[in-house]
XYZ file of C-alpha atoms in Angstrom:
621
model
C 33.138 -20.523 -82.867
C 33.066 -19.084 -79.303
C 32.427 -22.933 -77.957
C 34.631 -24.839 -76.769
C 34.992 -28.806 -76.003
C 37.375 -30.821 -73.999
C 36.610 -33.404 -76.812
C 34.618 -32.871 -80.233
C 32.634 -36.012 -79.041
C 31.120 -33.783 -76.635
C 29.755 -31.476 -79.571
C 26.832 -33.532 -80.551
C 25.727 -34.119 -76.741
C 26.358 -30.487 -75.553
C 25.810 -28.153 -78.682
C 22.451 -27.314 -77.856
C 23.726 -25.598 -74.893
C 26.698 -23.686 -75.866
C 29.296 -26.341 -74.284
C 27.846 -26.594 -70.635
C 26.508 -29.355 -68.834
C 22.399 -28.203 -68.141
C 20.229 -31.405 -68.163
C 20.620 -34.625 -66.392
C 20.067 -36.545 -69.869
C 23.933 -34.779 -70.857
C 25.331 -36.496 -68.098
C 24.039 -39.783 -68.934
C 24.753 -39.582 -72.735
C 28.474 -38.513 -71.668
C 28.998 -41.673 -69.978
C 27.415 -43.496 -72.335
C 28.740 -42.671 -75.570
C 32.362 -41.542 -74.233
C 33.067 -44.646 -71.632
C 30.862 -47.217 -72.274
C 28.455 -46.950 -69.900
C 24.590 -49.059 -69.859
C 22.258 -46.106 -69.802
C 20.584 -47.291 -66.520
C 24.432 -47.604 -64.993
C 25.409 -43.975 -66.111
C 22.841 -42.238 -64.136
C 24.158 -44.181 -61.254
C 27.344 -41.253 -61.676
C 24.755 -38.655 -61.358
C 22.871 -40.029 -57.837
C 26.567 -40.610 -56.436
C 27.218 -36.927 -56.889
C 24.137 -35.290 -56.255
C 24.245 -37.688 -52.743
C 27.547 -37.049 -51.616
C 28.425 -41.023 -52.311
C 32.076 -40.437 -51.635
C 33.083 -44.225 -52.470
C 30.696 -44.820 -55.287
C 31.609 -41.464 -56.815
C 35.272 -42.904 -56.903
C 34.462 -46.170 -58.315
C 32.412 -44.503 -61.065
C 35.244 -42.076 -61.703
C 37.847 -44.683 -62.222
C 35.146 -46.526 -64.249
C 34.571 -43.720 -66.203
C 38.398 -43.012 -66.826
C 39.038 -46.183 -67.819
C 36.239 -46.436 -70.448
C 37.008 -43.075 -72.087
C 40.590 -43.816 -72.012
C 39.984 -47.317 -73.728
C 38.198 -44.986 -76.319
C 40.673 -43.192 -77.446
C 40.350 -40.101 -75.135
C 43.616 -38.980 -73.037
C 43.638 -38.572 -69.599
C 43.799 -35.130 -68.991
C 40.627 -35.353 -70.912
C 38.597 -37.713 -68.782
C 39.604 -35.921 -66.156
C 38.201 -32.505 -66.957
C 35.013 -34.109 -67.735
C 34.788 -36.001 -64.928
C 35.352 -32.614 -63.413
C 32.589 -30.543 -65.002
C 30.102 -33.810 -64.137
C 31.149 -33.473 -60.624
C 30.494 -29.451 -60.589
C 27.210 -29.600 -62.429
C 25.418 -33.102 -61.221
C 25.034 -31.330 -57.469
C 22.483 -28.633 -58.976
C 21.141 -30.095 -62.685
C 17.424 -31.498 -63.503
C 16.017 -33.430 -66.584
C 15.432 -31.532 -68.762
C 11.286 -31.573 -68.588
C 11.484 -30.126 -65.027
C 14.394 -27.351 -66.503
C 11.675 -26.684 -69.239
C 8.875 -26.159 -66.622
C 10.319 -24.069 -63.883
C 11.447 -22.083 -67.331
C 7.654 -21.670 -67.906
C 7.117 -21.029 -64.412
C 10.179 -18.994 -63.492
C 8.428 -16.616 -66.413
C 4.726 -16.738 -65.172
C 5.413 -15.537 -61.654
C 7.876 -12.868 -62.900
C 5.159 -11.335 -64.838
C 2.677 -11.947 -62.209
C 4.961 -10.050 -59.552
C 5.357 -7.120 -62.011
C 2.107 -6.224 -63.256
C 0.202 -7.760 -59.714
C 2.556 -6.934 -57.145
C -0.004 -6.807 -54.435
C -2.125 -9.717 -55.542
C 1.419 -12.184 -56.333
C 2.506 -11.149 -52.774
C -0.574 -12.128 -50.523
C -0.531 -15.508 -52.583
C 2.720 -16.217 -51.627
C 1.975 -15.265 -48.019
C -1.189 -17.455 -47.562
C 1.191 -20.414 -49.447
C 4.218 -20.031 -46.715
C 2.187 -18.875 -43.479
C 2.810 -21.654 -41.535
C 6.759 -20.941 -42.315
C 7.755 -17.978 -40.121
C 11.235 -17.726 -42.096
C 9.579 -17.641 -45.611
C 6.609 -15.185 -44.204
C 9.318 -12.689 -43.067
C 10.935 -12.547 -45.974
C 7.811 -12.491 -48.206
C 6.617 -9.282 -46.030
C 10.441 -7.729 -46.267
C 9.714 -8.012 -49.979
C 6.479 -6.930 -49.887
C 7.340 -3.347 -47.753
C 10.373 -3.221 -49.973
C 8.279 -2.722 -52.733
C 6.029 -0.369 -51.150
C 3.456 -2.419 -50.019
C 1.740 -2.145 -46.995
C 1.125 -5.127 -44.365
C -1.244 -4.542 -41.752
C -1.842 -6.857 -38.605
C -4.741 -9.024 -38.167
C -7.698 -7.297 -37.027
C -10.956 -9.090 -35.300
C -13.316 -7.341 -38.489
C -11.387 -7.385 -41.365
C -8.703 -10.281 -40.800
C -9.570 -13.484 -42.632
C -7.985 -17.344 -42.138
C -5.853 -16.366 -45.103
C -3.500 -13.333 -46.540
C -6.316 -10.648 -47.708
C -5.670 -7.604 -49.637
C -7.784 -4.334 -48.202
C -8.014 -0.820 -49.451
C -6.951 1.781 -47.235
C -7.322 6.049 -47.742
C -7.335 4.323 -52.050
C -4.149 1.965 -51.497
C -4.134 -1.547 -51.273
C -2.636 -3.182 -48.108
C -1.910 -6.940 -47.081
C -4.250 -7.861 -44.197
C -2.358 -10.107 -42.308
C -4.157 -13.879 -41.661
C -5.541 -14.869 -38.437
C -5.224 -18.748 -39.720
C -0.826 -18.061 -39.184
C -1.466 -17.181 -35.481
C -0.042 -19.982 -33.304
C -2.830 -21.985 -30.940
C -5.859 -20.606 -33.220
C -6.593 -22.975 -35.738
C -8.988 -22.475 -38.483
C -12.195 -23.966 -36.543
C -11.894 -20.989 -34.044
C -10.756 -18.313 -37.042
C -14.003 -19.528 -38.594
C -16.195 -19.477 -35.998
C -15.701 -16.019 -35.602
C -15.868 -15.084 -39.772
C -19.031 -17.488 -39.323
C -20.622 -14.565 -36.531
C -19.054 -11.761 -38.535
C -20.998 -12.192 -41.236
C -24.056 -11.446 -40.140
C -22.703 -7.921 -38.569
C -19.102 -6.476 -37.488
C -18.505 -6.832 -34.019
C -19.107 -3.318 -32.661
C -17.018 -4.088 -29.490
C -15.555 -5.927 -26.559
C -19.126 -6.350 -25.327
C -20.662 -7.001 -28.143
C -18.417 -9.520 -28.771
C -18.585 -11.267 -25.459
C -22.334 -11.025 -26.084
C -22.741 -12.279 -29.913
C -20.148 -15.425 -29.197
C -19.266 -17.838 -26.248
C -15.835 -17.785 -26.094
C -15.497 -20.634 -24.376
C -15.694 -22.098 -27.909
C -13.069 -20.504 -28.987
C -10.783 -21.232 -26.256
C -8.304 -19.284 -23.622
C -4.982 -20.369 -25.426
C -6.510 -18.776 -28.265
C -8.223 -16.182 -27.257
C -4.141 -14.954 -25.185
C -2.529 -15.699 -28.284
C -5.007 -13.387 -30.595
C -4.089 -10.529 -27.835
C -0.824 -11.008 -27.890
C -0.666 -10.626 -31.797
C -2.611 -7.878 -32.137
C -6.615 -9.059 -32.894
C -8.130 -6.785 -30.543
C -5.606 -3.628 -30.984
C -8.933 -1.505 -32.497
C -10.894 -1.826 -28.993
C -7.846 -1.182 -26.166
C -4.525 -2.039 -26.060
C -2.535 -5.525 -25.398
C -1.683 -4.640 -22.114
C -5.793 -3.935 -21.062
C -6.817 -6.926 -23.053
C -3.873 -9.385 -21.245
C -5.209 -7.964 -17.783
C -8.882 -8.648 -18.500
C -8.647 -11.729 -19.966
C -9.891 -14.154 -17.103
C -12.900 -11.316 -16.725
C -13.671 -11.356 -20.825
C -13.368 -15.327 -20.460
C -15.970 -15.635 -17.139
C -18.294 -13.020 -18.444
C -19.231 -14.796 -21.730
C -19.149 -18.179 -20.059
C -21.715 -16.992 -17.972
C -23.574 -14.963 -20.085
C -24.386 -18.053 -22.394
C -24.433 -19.973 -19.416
C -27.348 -17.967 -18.541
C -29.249 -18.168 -21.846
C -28.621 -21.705 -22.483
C -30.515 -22.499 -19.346
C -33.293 -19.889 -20.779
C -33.341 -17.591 -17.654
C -35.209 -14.243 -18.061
C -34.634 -10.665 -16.277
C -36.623 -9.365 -13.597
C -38.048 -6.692 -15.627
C -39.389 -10.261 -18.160
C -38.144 -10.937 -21.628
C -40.067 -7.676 -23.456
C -38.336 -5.627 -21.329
C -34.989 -6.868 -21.079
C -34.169 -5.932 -24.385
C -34.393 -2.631 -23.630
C -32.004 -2.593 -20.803
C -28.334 -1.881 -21.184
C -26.280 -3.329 -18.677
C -22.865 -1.541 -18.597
C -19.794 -4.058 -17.868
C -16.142 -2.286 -17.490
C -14.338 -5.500 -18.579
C -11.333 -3.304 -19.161
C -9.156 -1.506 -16.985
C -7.289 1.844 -17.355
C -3.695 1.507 -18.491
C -2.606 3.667 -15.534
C -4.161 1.078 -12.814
C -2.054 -2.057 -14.498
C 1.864 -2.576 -14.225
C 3.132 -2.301 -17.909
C 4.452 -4.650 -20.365
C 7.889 -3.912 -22.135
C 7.808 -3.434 -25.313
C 10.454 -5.513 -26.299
C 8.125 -8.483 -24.714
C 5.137 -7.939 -27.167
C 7.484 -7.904 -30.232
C 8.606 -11.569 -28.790
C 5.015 -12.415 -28.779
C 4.924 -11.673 -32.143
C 7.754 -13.778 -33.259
C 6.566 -16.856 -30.629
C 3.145 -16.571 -32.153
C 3.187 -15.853 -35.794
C 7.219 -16.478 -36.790
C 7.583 -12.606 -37.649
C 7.976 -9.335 -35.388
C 4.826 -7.180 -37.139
C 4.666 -4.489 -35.558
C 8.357 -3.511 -35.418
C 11.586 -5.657 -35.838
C 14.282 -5.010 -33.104
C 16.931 -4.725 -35.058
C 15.295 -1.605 -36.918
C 17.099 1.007 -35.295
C 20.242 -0.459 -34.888
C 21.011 -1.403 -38.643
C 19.599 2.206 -39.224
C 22.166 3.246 -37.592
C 24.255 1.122 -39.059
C 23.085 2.271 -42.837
C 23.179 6.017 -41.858
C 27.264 5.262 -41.600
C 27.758 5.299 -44.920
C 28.853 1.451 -44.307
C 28.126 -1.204 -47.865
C 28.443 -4.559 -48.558
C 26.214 -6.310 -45.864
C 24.844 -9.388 -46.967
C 20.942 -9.990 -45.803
C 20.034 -13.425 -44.729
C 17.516 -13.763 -47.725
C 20.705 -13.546 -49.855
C 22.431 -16.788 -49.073
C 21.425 -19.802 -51.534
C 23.418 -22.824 -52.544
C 25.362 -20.389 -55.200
C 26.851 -19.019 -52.324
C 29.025 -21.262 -51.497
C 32.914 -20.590 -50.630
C 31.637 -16.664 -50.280
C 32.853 -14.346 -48.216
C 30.440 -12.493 -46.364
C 29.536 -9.633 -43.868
C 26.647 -9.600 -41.846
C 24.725 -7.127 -39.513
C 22.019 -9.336 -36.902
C 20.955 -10.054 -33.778
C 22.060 -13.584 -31.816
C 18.862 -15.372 -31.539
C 20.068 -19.119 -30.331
C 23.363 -20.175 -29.241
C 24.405 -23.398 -28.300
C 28.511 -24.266 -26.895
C 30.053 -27.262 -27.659
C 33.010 -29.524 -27.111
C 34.754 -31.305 -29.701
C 35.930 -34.867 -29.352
C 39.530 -33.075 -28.269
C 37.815 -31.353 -25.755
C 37.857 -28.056 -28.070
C 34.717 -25.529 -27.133
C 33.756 -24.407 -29.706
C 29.541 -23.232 -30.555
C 27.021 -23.222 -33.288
C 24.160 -20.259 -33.348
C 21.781 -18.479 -35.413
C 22.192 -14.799 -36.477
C 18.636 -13.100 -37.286
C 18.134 -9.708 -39.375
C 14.954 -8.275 -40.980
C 14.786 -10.547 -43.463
C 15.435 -14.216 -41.782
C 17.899 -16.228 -39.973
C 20.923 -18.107 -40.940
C 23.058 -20.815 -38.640
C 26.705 -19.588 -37.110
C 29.553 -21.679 -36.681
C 31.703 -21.321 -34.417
C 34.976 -23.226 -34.564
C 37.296 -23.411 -31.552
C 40.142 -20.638 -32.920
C 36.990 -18.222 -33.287
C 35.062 -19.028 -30.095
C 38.261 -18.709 -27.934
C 38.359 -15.155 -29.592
C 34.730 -13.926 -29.289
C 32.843 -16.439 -26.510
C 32.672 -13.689 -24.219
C 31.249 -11.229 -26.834
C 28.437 -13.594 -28.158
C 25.185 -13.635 -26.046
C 21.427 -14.596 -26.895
C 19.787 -11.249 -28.091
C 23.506 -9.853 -28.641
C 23.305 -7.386 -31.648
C 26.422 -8.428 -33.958
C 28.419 -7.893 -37.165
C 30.037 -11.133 -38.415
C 32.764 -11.678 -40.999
C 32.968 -15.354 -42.253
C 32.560 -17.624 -45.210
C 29.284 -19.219 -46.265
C 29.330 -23.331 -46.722
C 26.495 -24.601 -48.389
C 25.701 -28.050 -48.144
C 22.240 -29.025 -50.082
C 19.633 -27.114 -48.275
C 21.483 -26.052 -45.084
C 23.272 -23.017 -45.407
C 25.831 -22.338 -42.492
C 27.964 -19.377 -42.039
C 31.647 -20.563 -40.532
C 32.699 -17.024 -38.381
C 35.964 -15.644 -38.731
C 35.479 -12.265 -36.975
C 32.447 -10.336 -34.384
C 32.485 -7.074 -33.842
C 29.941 -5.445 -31.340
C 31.019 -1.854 -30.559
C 32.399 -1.210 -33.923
C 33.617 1.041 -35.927
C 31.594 1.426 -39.394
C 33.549 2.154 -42.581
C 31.909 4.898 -45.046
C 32.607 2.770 -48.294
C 33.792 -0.395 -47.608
C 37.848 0.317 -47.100
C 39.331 1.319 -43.997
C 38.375 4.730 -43.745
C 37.189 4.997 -40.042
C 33.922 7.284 -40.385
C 31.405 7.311 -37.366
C 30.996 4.795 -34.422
C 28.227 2.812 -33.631
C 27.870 1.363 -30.567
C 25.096 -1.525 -30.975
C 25.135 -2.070 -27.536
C 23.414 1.765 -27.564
C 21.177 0.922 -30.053
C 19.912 -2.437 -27.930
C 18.726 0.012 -25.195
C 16.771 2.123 -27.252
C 14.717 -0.881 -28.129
C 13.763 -1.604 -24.434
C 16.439 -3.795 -23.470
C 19.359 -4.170 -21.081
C 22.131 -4.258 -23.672
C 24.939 -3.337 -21.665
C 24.444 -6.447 -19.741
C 28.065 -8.401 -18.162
C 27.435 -10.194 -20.464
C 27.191 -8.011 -23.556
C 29.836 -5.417 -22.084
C 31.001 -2.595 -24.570
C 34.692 -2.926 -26.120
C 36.883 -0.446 -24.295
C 38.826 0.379 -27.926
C 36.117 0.529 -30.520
C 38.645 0.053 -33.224
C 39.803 -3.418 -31.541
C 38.552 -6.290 -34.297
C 38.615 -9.944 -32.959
C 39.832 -12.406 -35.691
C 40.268 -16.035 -35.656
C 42.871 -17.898 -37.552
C 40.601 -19.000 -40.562
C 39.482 -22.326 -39.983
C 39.176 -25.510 -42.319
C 37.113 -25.176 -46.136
C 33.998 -27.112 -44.610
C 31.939 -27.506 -42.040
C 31.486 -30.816 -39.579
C 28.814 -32.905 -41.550
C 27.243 -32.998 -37.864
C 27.309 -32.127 -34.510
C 28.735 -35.513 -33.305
C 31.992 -35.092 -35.987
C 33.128 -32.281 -34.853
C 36.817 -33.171 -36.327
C 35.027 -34.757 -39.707
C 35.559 -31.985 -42.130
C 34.100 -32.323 -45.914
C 36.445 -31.422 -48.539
C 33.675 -32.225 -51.370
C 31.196 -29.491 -50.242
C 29.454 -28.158 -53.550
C 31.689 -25.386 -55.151
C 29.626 -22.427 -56.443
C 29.398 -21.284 -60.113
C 32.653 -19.132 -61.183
C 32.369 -15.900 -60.122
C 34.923 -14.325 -62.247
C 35.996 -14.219 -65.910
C 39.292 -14.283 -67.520
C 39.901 -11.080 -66.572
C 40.218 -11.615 -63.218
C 43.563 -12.821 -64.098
C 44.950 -9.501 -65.136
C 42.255 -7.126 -62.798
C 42.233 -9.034 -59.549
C 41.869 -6.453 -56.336
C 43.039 -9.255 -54.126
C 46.665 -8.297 -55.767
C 48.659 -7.957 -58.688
C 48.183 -10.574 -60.839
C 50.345 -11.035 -63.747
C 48.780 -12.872 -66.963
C 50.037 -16.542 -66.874
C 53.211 -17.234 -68.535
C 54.850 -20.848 -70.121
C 56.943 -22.430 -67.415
C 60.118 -22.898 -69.121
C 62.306 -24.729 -66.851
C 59.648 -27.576 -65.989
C 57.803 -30.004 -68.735
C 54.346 -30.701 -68.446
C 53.379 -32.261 -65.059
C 52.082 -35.341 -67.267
C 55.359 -35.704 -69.239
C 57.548 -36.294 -66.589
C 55.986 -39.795 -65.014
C 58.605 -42.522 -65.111
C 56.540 -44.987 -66.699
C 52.939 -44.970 -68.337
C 50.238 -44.572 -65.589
C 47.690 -47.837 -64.951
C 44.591 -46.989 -66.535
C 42.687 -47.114 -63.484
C 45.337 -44.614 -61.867
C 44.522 -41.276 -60.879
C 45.513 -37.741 -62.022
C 48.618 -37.334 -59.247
C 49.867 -40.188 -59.706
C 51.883 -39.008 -63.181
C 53.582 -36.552 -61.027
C 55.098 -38.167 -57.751
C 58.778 -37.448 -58.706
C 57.875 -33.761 -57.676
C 58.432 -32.975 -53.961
C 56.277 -33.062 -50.716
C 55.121 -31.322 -47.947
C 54.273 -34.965 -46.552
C 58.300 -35.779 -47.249
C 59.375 -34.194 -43.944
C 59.379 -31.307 -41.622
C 58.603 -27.866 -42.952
C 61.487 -26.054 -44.268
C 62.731 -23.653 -41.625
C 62.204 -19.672 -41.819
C 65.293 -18.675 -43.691
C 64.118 -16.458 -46.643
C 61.151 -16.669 -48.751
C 59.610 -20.017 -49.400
C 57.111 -21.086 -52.152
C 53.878 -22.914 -51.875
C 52.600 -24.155 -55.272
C 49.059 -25.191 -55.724
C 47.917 -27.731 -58.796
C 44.585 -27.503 -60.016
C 42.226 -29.757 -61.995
C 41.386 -27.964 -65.528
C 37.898 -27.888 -65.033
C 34.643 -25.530 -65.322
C 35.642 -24.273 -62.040
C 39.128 -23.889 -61.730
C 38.728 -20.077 -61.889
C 37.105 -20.271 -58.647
C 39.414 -22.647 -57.130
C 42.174 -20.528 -57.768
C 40.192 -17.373 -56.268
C 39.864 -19.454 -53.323
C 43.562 -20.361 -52.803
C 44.264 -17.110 -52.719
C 41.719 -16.084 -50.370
C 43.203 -18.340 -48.286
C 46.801 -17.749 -48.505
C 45.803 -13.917 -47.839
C 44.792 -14.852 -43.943
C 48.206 -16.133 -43.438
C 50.208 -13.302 -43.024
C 54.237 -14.107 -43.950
C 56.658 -13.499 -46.183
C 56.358 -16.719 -48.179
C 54.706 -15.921 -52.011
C 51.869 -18.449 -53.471
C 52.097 -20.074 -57.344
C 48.771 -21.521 -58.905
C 49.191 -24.225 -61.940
C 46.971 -26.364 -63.863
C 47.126 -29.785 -64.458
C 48.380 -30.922 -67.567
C 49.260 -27.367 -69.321
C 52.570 -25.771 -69.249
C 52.266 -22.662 -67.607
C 51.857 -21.374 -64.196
C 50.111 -18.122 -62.450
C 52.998 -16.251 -60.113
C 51.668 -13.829 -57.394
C 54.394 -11.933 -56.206
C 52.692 -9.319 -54.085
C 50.454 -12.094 -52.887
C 52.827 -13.049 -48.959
C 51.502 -15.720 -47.282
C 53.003 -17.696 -44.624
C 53.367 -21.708 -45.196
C 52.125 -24.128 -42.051
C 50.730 -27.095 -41.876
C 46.769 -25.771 -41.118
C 47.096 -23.202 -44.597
C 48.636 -26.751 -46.353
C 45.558 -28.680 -45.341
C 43.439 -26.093 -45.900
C 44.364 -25.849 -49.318
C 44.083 -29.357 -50.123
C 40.913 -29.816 -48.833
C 39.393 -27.797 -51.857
C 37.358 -28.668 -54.514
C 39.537 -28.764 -57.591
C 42.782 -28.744 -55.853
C 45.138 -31.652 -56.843
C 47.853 -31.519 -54.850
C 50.069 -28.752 -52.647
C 54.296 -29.114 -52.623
C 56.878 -26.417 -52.423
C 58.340 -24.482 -55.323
């Protein structure tokens, strides 16, 4: 039997899924049958996790201890359940909503395989009102081949549309996601449409009073693109007040039923030529750069071309891996770390309550945008680096905290170096700042100045695990930010590429950290409590620098203690020393040593550590 219980009372509750905590109904049968819980009270443990209920969730784990222990279950026990309730209540469902996003997980994989074209517009008419979910539906969309074209005054409809075009089917893009042009206007004009295509500017003018439709709408259809079959933006943007006072009058005119001079037969005849468009040559021109903006202010997407097209071409054609896309970051990413390739498209400095600056932003790329943080130890490094419209690559870690996903920055290059796989190999330069100009901008700006030694990184001293909980806490850290799934088997014990890591081995010379409490622990008491006749980094000063020191880390045995321990590592790897790092688990008798793993022991790497999920407690060796 592959499965494997912290208790065989769990068998009968968690059989049907192989051991592991899925449905919401596990959690409250756990409490129930294991600690004594009311029904109606255990799912109270499951709304304190899921809401971040710091002081509830520690009532209901001492409850819960207490009950399971008063059952016959040990400590260590009720502690790594508590522990896998903890990891899994911040994601889980009942297990009717499980079973239908099953059903419909399956539906719309099939639909998207067999009617790629067909799934996609759907999904595009669904989200167009959400300029982050439409560019990442249309990324999709060209990344499976599929074409997108803009919206076009004939063949554009309120929603998504799918055309054929030289026997291909393309995505017409929807008039009803332009900004200022509701779906009164949009159908006003479908309404006319119908009972002919407009065969011009003219004819247009002539067949509708625009005054109906409005000039906000009428600028922001231009801008996007409506009327690119009949002249460009630019001509359209200079004639506008003319296209707007022509029709006017020329309803104006037939409302009040006047009649030519040549009389009403007649008139119909006559052709009266109107040049409500200028050359291109006789009007001062737009930058390019400016209509893609219009794009993005108007419809949440740049359409005809993204900005950051040629510069993370360049970018790809170095050979360079491992860049995470924006559309890749979801809750299971917490704790990751990440590189990134965007464009700065908001920044915003701040000052902690210590008077710190430090700044929060949001990096864009072709597929979305994500929120930066910046804390103080990074901004000092990089403030006069990051710019609005400044093309980046970022190093950091992602927090993810329910729906908000935040990137906290440990590094920015902008004249960098790329790598050809991944390792330090220095292949070919790219100089972003370059690439900016060849998209019609001033990239080389004071502001956005070129490093003078391309090979020149600028690193930050990592900062805490977690991100403020808001803008006004700027020293309010949370340590209980939602670990992700483990990312890494057993074999990462023996296979890490982080280091050497030698298989764990019995500690001989110590007993179990539960064996060696003076006296039997309350049964409200916690975990750590067995274990205080083991030293402190709280018990005084830091030792000084004579030799190598050692940091050992205790760790709850839990569902995630693999990833905890990744983690710690991670960590201890960004403090550069001589000192060496030791991992153990609560309540077994063995420990993990890292001897190739140097790290340097402070107070900031002590806090960090502690401050992560799963860690008990941090003391020297």
């Amino acid at each position: 039997d592959i499965v494997e219980y912290h208790t065989m009372d769990l068998k009968p509750i968690l059989e049907d899924t192989y051991g592991i905590l899925v449905y919401q109904e596990q959690i409250i049968r756990i409490a129930s049958d294991l600690a004594g819980y009311a029904p109606g009270d255990a799912d109270m443990i499951r709304k304190a996790v899921a809401k971040k209920k710091m002081k509830l969730m520690e009532e209901h784990r001492l409850k819960f201890t207490e009950g399971a222990m008063e059952r016959g279950h040990s400590r260590e026990v009720c502690e790594a359940i508590w522990g896998d309730i903890e990891f899994f209540a911040r994601y889980g469902f009942n297990k009717a909503h499980a079973a239908d996003y099953a059903v419909i997980t399956c539906q719309t994989a099939f639909l998207k395989a067999h009617y790629p074209v067909e799934y996609m517009t759907a999904l595009l008419s669904v989200e167009r009102d959400n300029g982050e979910k439409v560019a990442k539906y249309l990324s999709d969309a060209r990344s499976m081949g599929i074409a997108v074209a803009p919206p076009d005054i004939n063949s554009a409809s309120v929603d998504f549309t799918i055309e054929a075009k030289d026997g291909q089917p393309v995505i017409r893009y929807g008039m009803g996601a332009i900004k200022n042009a509701g779906e009164g206007v949009i159908q006003l004009l479908q309404d006319e449409r119908a009972e002919g295509p407009f065969l011009g500017l003219k004819d247009l003018c002539d067949r509708m009073d625009l005054r109906r439709i409005g000039k906000r709408a009428m600028e922001s259809m231009i801008k996007v693109g409506v009327f690119d079959s009949w002249g460009s933006r630019l001509q359209f943007i200079d004639a506008l007040e003319r296209i707007m006072n022509y029709s006017g009058t020329t309803h104006q005119a037939a409302a009040a039923g006047q009649m030519s001079l040549f009389g009403g037969a007649l008139a119909a005849k006559v052709e009266v030529k109107v040049d409500l468009l200028r050359p291109e040559s006789e009007i001062e021109p737009i930058d390019h750069r400016q209509i893609l903006d219009w794009e993005k202010e108007l419809i949440g997407v740049y359409l005809s071309e993204h900005p950051l097209e040629q510069a993370l071409a360049a970018l790809k054609n170095g050979g360079s891996n491992g860049y995470v896309a924006t559309s890749e970051l979801d809750i299971n990413s917490n704790g990751r770390g990440v590189k990134m390739a965007g464009m700065i498209s908001t920044l915003r400095p701040h000052t902690t309550k210590k008077g710190d600056a430090m700044a929060f932003a949001a990096l864009e790329d072709l597929h979305g945008r994500v929120d930066l943080l910046f804390f103080p130890r990074a901004w000092k490094k990089c403030r006069e680096l990051v710019k609005v419209d400044q093309i980046v690559v970022i190093q950091g870690k992602v927090q993810a905290k329910e729906d908000r996903i935040t990137v906290i920055v440990d590094e920015v290059y902008t004249n960098i170096t790329v790598a050809q796989d991944g390792d330090h190999d220095l292949a070919e330069q790219v100089t972003f700042d370059d690439a900016a100009q060849s998209n019609g901008r001033n990239g080389s700006s004071d502001g956005q100045r070129a490093v003078a030694d391309t090979r020149e990184r600028y690193v930050s001293t990592p900062p805490p695990a977690s991100v403020p909980a808001d803008n006004d806490a700027d020293d309010q850290y949370d340590p209980h930010g939602p670990p992700p799934p483990p990312s890494f088997d057993d074999d990462f014990l023996a296979n890490s590429t982080a280091a050497e890591i030698p298989l764990p081995r019995r500690r001989e010379a110590a007993p179990p950290a539960t064996a060696v409490a003076p006296a039997p622990a309350p049964a409200v008491a916690t975990a750590s409590t067995s274990i205080k006749t083991k030293p402190s980094f709280d018990d005084g000063p830091l030792p000084a620098d004579k030799g190598q020191k050692l940091i050992v880390v205790e760790i709850k045995l839990v569902s995630s203690w693999r990833e905890t321990c990744r983690k710690s590592l991670e960590l201890a790897g960004r403090f550069k020393g001589e000192d060496v790092i030791s991992l153990t688990l609560a309540g077994k008798d063995w420990t993990m040593d890292f001897p190739n793993q140097q790290t340097r022991i402070c107070p900031e790497l002590i806090e960090s550590l502690r401050m992560l999920p799963g860690v008990i407690r941090v003391y020297p060796g």
